[in-house]
Amino acid sequence: MVTKDGKEMRDMIKVSAPATIANLGPGYDLMGMALDRPFDILEVEFNQDGEDAISVTGVGSETISNALNNASLVAGRAVLKKTGNEKVKLSMRLNKGVPPRMGMGSSGASSAAGAFAVNELLGRPLEPEALLICAMEGERASCGAAHADNVAPALFGGVIVITDYSPIRVCRLNVIEGAEIVVVSPELELAQEKTKLAREVLPKEVPLSKLIAQMSAFASLIAGITNKDLKLLGSGVSRDVIIEPARSVLIPGFKDVKEAALSNGAYGCSISGAGPSLFAIAPEGEGIRIGKAMKDAFGSHGVEAAFSTHKCNKEGARVV
Ligand code: HSE
């Protein structure tokens, strides 16, 4: 394959991009963290003739579009467009490891993988922020909003704060260390457009008093991460007064599950991304105990749930 600059490129690549937790409580659309697993795996080939095509296998693949609006394909095409290689066609094989619609950044992982893979195949013409803009197009295709709080950590790894959207600017914070991240996922009937719906329930306006409370929670979150103070970090995570109250009504037993996490010693607990999973920041070695307590709390509301424990992942999308 030869790009428009006449460079000879490799024709095929296999990449992975991790699950992520967006918002981290009060950081709606502004904060996200990469997890150590699971991953989406994407193989991409340049296709000189023919059409764009994608096949999807793996966890929940039956619910993922394999048409031109697939997040990986949209993000990959955005890179081709930005680099003047529109004529190139893509052939993709996406193996989903990140479960769709659980609040673990499934579309973010697929979008990050699509943009990252095509940029690698082209010899890395795009700088990180230009690459992020392309990955965000995958999110837009998936849920109607080009938010960056899943795609940014899925691309770059670690904990990311978005410091501006116009133009997009991101900043990498300390990786969360000395804690386990517990993710508890309830088995609920979910609409196909779950994230879009979970965004529609949010208030359009908030009183100043709530804004101040939210800013203090966000400040605690940032200061806790920066100062490696897990208690402060956790108190910030747990004090979302705007998004969590609006969304928690969509999660049966939410209040008791959160209470189970906190009363069992979690530093903090909130909704993972747009839900319905919850996440808790647990002291090291306590993740399984806290996960069980949260699962049982769901059980007392007649809701089956599964939990997993994680570490914050320094690494984002990479060639495998
Ligand atoms: N910030 C996004 C939201 C993340 O909460 O809607 C989920 O995709």
PDB file of N, CA, C and O in Angstrom, residues 10 12-18 39-44 72 92-95 109-121 316-320:
ATOM      1  N   ARG A  10       2.926  -0.812   5.745  1.00  0.00           N
ATOM      2  CA  ARG A  10       2.458  -2.178   5.978  1.00  0.00           C
ATOM      3  C   ARG A  10       0.955  -2.219   5.715  1.00  0.00           C
ATOM      4  O   ARG A  10       0.260  -1.213   5.856  1.00  0.00           O
ATOM      5  N   MET A  12      -1.310  -4.510   7.094  1.00  0.00           N
ATOM      6  CA  MET A  12      -2.174  -5.159   8.070  1.00  0.00           C
ATOM      7  C   MET A  12      -1.641  -4.941   9.481  1.00  0.00           C
ATOM      8  O   MET A  12      -0.428  -4.892   9.680  1.00  0.00           O
ATOM      9  N   ILE A  13      -2.559  -4.821  10.445  1.00  0.00           N
ATOM     10  CA  ILE A  13      -2.133  -4.613  11.828  1.00  0.00           C
ATOM     11  C   ILE A  13      -3.184  -5.189  12.774  1.00  0.00           C
ATOM     12  O   ILE A  13      -4.368  -5.290  12.416  1.00  0.00           O
ATOM     13  N   LYS A  14      -2.726  -5.583  13.968  1.00  0.00           N
ATOM     14  CA  LYS A  14      -3.654  -6.062  14.996  1.00  0.00           C
ATOM     15  C   LYS A  14      -3.393  -5.221  16.247  1.00  0.00           C
ATOM     16  O   LYS A  14      -2.239  -5.118  16.690  1.00  0.00           O
ATOM     17  N   VAL A  15      -4.435  -4.626  16.778  1.00  0.00           N
ATOM     18  CA  VAL A  15      -4.261  -3.754  17.950  1.00  0.00           C
ATOM     19  C   VAL A  15      -5.262  -4.136  19.033  1.00  0.00           C
ATOM     20  O   VAL A  15      -6.253  -4.832  18.763  1.00  0.00           O
ATOM     21  N   SER A  16      -4.994  -3.640  20.244  1.00  0.00           N
ATOM     22  CA  SER A  16      -5.981  -3.820  21.316  1.00  0.00           C
ATOM     23  C   SER A  16      -6.244  -2.459  21.968  1.00  0.00           C
ATOM     24  O   SER A  16      -5.389  -1.572  21.932  1.00  0.00           O
ATOM     25  N   ALA A  17      -7.431  -2.313  22.548  1.00  0.00           N
ATOM     26  CA  ALA A  17      -7.757  -1.106  23.328  1.00  0.00           C
ATOM     27  C   ALA A  17      -8.580  -1.548  24.540  1.00  0.00           C
ATOM     28  O   ALA A  17      -9.451  -2.414  24.430  1.00  0.00           O
ATOM     29  N   PRO A  18      -8.275  -0.964  25.705  1.00  0.00           N
ATOM     30  CA  PRO A  18      -8.877  -1.472  26.956  1.00  0.00           C
ATOM     31  C   PRO A  18     -10.247  -0.888  27.300  1.00  0.00           C
ATOM     32  O   PRO A  18     -10.635   0.172  26.807  1.00  0.00           O
ATOM     33  N   PHE A  39     -10.307  -6.228  26.842  1.00  0.00           N
ATOM     34  CA  PHE A  39      -9.863  -5.451  25.684  1.00  0.00           C
ATOM     35  C   PHE A  39     -10.734  -5.769  24.471  1.00  0.00           C
ATOM     36  O   PHE A  39     -11.247  -6.875  24.352  1.00  0.00           O
ATOM     37  N   ASP A  40     -10.813  -4.818  23.573  1.00  0.00           N
ATOM     38  CA  ASP A  40     -11.250  -5.119  22.210  1.00  0.00           C
ATOM     39  C   ASP A  40      -9.997  -5.364  21.381  1.00  0.00           C
ATOM     40  O   ASP A  40      -8.994  -4.652  21.550  1.00  0.00           O
ATOM     41  N   ILE A  41     -10.071  -6.361  20.512  1.00  0.00           N
ATOM     42  CA  ILE A  41      -8.946  -6.644  19.609  1.00  0.00           C
ATOM     43  C   ILE A  41      -9.426  -6.367  18.185  1.00  0.00           C
ATOM     44  O   ILE A  41     -10.497  -6.851  17.791  1.00  0.00           O
ATOM     45  N   LEU A  42      -8.638  -5.601  17.463  1.00  0.00           N
ATOM     46  CA  LEU A  42      -9.052  -5.212  16.109  1.00  0.00           C
ATOM     47  C   LEU A  42      -7.931  -5.490  15.103  1.00  0.00           C
ATOM     48  O   LEU A  42      -6.794  -5.069  15.318  1.00  0.00           O
ATOM     49  N   GLU A  43      -8.284  -6.198  14.038  1.00  0.00           N
ATOM     50  CA  GLU A  43      -7.336  -6.394  12.922  1.00  0.00           C
ATOM     51  C   GLU A  43      -7.802  -5.519  11.769  1.00  0.00           C
ATOM     52  O   GLU A  43      -8.989  -5.501  11.434  1.00  0.00           O
ATOM     53  N   VAL A  44      -6.867  -4.797  11.216  1.00  0.00           N
ATOM     54  CA  VAL A  44      -7.213  -3.884  10.114  1.00  0.00           C
ATOM     55  C   VAL A  44      -6.281  -4.127   8.940  1.00  0.00           C
ATOM     56  O   VAL A  44      -5.069  -4.296   9.111  1.00  0.00           O
ATOM     57  N   SER A  72     -15.564   1.423  15.178  1.00  0.00           N
ATOM     58  CA  SER A  72     -14.170   1.227  14.730  1.00  0.00           C
ATOM     59  C   SER A  72     -13.985   1.737  13.306  1.00  0.00           C
ATOM     60  O   SER A  72     -12.986   2.405  12.986  1.00  0.00           O
ATOM     61  N   MET A  92     -11.898  -4.690   8.319  1.00  0.00           N
ATOM     62  CA  MET A  92     -11.657  -4.813   9.769  1.00  0.00           C
ATOM     63  C   MET A  92     -12.269  -6.090  10.323  1.00  0.00           C
ATOM     64  O   MET A  92     -13.345  -6.509   9.884  1.00  0.00           O
ATOM     65  N   ARG A  93     -11.582  -6.654  11.314  1.00  0.00           N
ATOM     66  CA  ARG A  93     -12.146  -7.764  12.103  1.00  0.00           C
ATOM     67  C   ARG A  93     -12.065  -7.346  13.565  1.00  0.00           C
ATOM     68  O   ARG A  93     -10.961  -7.190  14.101  1.00  0.00           O
ATOM     69  N   LEU A  94     -13.224  -7.146  14.152  1.00  0.00           N
ATOM     70  CA  LEU A  94     -13.281  -6.677  15.546  1.00  0.00           C
ATOM     71  C   LEU A  94     -13.699  -7.826  16.448  1.00  0.00           C
ATOM     72  O   LEU A  94     -14.751  -8.434  16.233  1.00  0.00           O
ATOM     73  N   ASN A  95     -12.866  -8.107  17.433  1.00  0.00           N
ATOM     74  CA  ASN A  95     -13.227  -9.126  18.419  1.00  0.00           C
ATOM     75  C   ASN A  95     -13.509  -8.416  19.737  1.00  0.00           C
ATOM     76  O   ASN A  95     -12.597  -7.898  20.392  1.00  0.00           O
ATOM     77  N   ALA A 109     -13.605   1.789  23.449  1.00  0.00           N
ATOM     78  CA  ALA A 109     -12.499   0.874  23.122  1.00  0.00           C
ATOM     79  C   ALA A 109     -12.487   0.594  21.619  1.00  0.00           C
ATOM     80  O   ALA A 109     -11.419   0.619  20.980  1.00  0.00           O
ATOM     81  N   SER A 110     -13.663   0.345  21.043  1.00  0.00           N
ATOM     82  CA  SER A 110     -13.720   0.044  19.606  1.00  0.00           C
ATOM     83  C   SER A 110     -13.299   1.258  18.781  1.00  0.00           C
ATOM     84  O   SER A 110     -12.594   1.118  17.778  1.00  0.00           O
ATOM     85  N   SER A 111     -13.727   2.439  19.219  1.00  0.00           N
ATOM     86  CA  SER A 111     -13.369   3.668  18.491  1.00  0.00           C
ATOM     87  C   SER A 111     -11.868   3.920  18.578  1.00  0.00           C
ATOM     88  O   SER A 111     -11.216   4.242  17.572  1.00  0.00           O
ATOM     89  N   ALA A 112     -11.321   3.796  19.791  1.00  0.00           N
ATOM     90  CA  ALA A 112      -9.887   4.026  19.981  1.00  0.00           C
ATOM     91  C   ALA A 112      -9.086   3.039  19.139  1.00  0.00           C
ATOM     92  O   ALA A 112      -8.106   3.415  18.476  1.00  0.00           O
ATOM     93  N   ALA A 113      -9.519   1.781  19.136  1.00  0.00           N
ATOM     94  CA  ALA A 113      -8.791   0.758  18.369  1.00  0.00           C
ATOM     95  C   ALA A 113      -8.816   1.093  16.875  1.00  0.00           C
ATOM     96  O   ALA A 113      -7.782   0.992  16.194  1.00  0.00           O
ATOM     97  N   GLY A 114      -9.973   1.536  16.372  1.00  0.00           N
ATOM     98  CA  GLY A 114     -10.097   1.851  14.943  1.00  0.00           C
ATOM     99  C   GLY A 114      -9.185   2.993  14.537  1.00  0.00           C
ATOM    100  O   GLY A 114      -8.450   2.908  13.546  1.00  0.00           O
ATOM    101  N   ALA A 115      -9.211   4.080  15.312  1.00  0.00           N
ATOM    102  CA  ALA A 115      -8.386   5.246  14.976  1.00  0.00           C
ATOM    103  C   ALA A 115      -6.901   4.911  15.134  1.00  0.00           C
ATOM    104  O   ALA A 115      -6.073   5.224  14.265  1.00  0.00           O
ATOM    105  N   PHE A 116      -6.571   4.242  16.234  1.00  0.00           N
ATOM    106  CA  PHE A 116      -5.170   3.915  16.517  1.00  0.00           C
ATOM    107  C   PHE A 116      -4.584   3.008  15.430  1.00  0.00           C
ATOM    108  O   PHE A 116      -3.483   3.243  14.924  1.00  0.00           O
ATOM    109  N   ALA A 117      -5.337   1.975  15.052  1.00  0.00           N
ATOM    110  CA  ALA A 117      -4.830   1.006  14.072  1.00  0.00           C
ATOM    111  C   ALA A 117      -4.545   1.677  12.728  1.00  0.00           C
ATOM    112  O   ALA A 117      -3.479   1.460  12.125  1.00  0.00           O
ATOM    113  N   VAL A 118      -5.475   2.506  12.281  1.00  0.00           N
ATOM    114  CA  VAL A 118      -5.284   3.131  10.958  1.00  0.00           C
ATOM    115  C   VAL A 118      -4.124   4.120  11.010  1.00  0.00           C
ATOM    116  O   VAL A 118      -3.300   4.189  10.085  1.00  0.00           O
ATOM    117  N   ASN A 119      -4.010   4.855  12.106  1.00  0.00           N
ATOM    118  CA  ASN A 119      -2.874   5.781  12.239  1.00  0.00           C
ATOM    119  C   ASN A 119      -1.534   5.025  12.226  1.00  0.00           C
ATOM    120  O   ASN A 119      -0.567   5.471  11.623  1.00  0.00           O
ATOM    121  N   GLU A 120      -1.507   3.877  12.886  1.00  0.00           N
ATOM    122  CA  GLU A 120      -0.284   3.056  12.884  1.00  0.00           C
ATOM    123  C   GLU A 120       0.019   2.567  11.470  1.00  0.00           C
ATOM    124  O   GLU A 120       1.156   2.616  11.015  1.00  0.00           O
ATOM    125  N   LEU A 121      -1.013   2.078  10.791  1.00  0.00           N
ATOM    126  CA  LEU A 121      -0.804   1.570   9.430  1.00  0.00           C
ATOM    127  C   LEU A 121      -0.261   2.652   8.498  1.00  0.00           C
ATOM    128  O   LEU A 121       0.512   2.365   7.581  1.00  0.00           O
ATOM    129  N   GLY A 316      -2.724   2.311  27.044  1.00  0.00           N
ATOM    130  CA  GLY A 316      -3.975   2.380  26.297  1.00  0.00           C
ATOM    131  C   GLY A 316      -3.908   1.472  25.079  1.00  0.00           C
ATOM    132  O   GLY A 316      -3.510   0.302  25.190  1.00  0.00           O
ATOM    133  N   ALA A 317      -4.301   2.004  23.914  1.00  0.00           N
ATOM    134  CA  ALA A 317      -4.289   1.196  22.699  1.00  0.00           C
ATOM    135  C   ALA A 317      -2.853   0.843  22.332  1.00  0.00           C
ATOM    136  O   ALA A 317      -1.935   1.639  22.513  1.00  0.00           O
ATOM    137  N   ARG A 318      -2.651  -0.375  21.838  1.00  0.00           N
ATOM    138  CA  ARG A 318      -1.301  -0.801  21.459  1.00  0.00           C
ATOM    139  C   ARG A 318      -1.361  -1.867  20.386  1.00  0.00           C
ATOM    140  O   ARG A 318      -2.393  -2.518  20.184  1.00  0.00           O
ATOM    141  N   VAL A 319      -0.231  -2.030  19.719  1.00  0.00           N
ATOM    142  CA  VAL A 319      -0.121  -3.072  18.695  1.00  0.00           C
ATOM    143  C   VAL A 319       0.101  -4.393  19.410  1.00  0.00           C
ATOM    144  O   VAL A 319       0.887  -4.461  20.354  1.00  0.00           O
ATOM    145  N   VAL A 320      -0.617  -5.438  18.989  1.00  0.00           N
ATOM    146  CA  VAL A 320      -0.418  -6.753  19.640  1.00  0.00           C
ATOM    147  C   VAL A 320       0.157  -7.743  18.629  1.00  0.00           C
ATOM    148  O   VAL A 320       0.009  -7.560  17.426  1.00  0.00           O
TER     149      VAL A 320
END
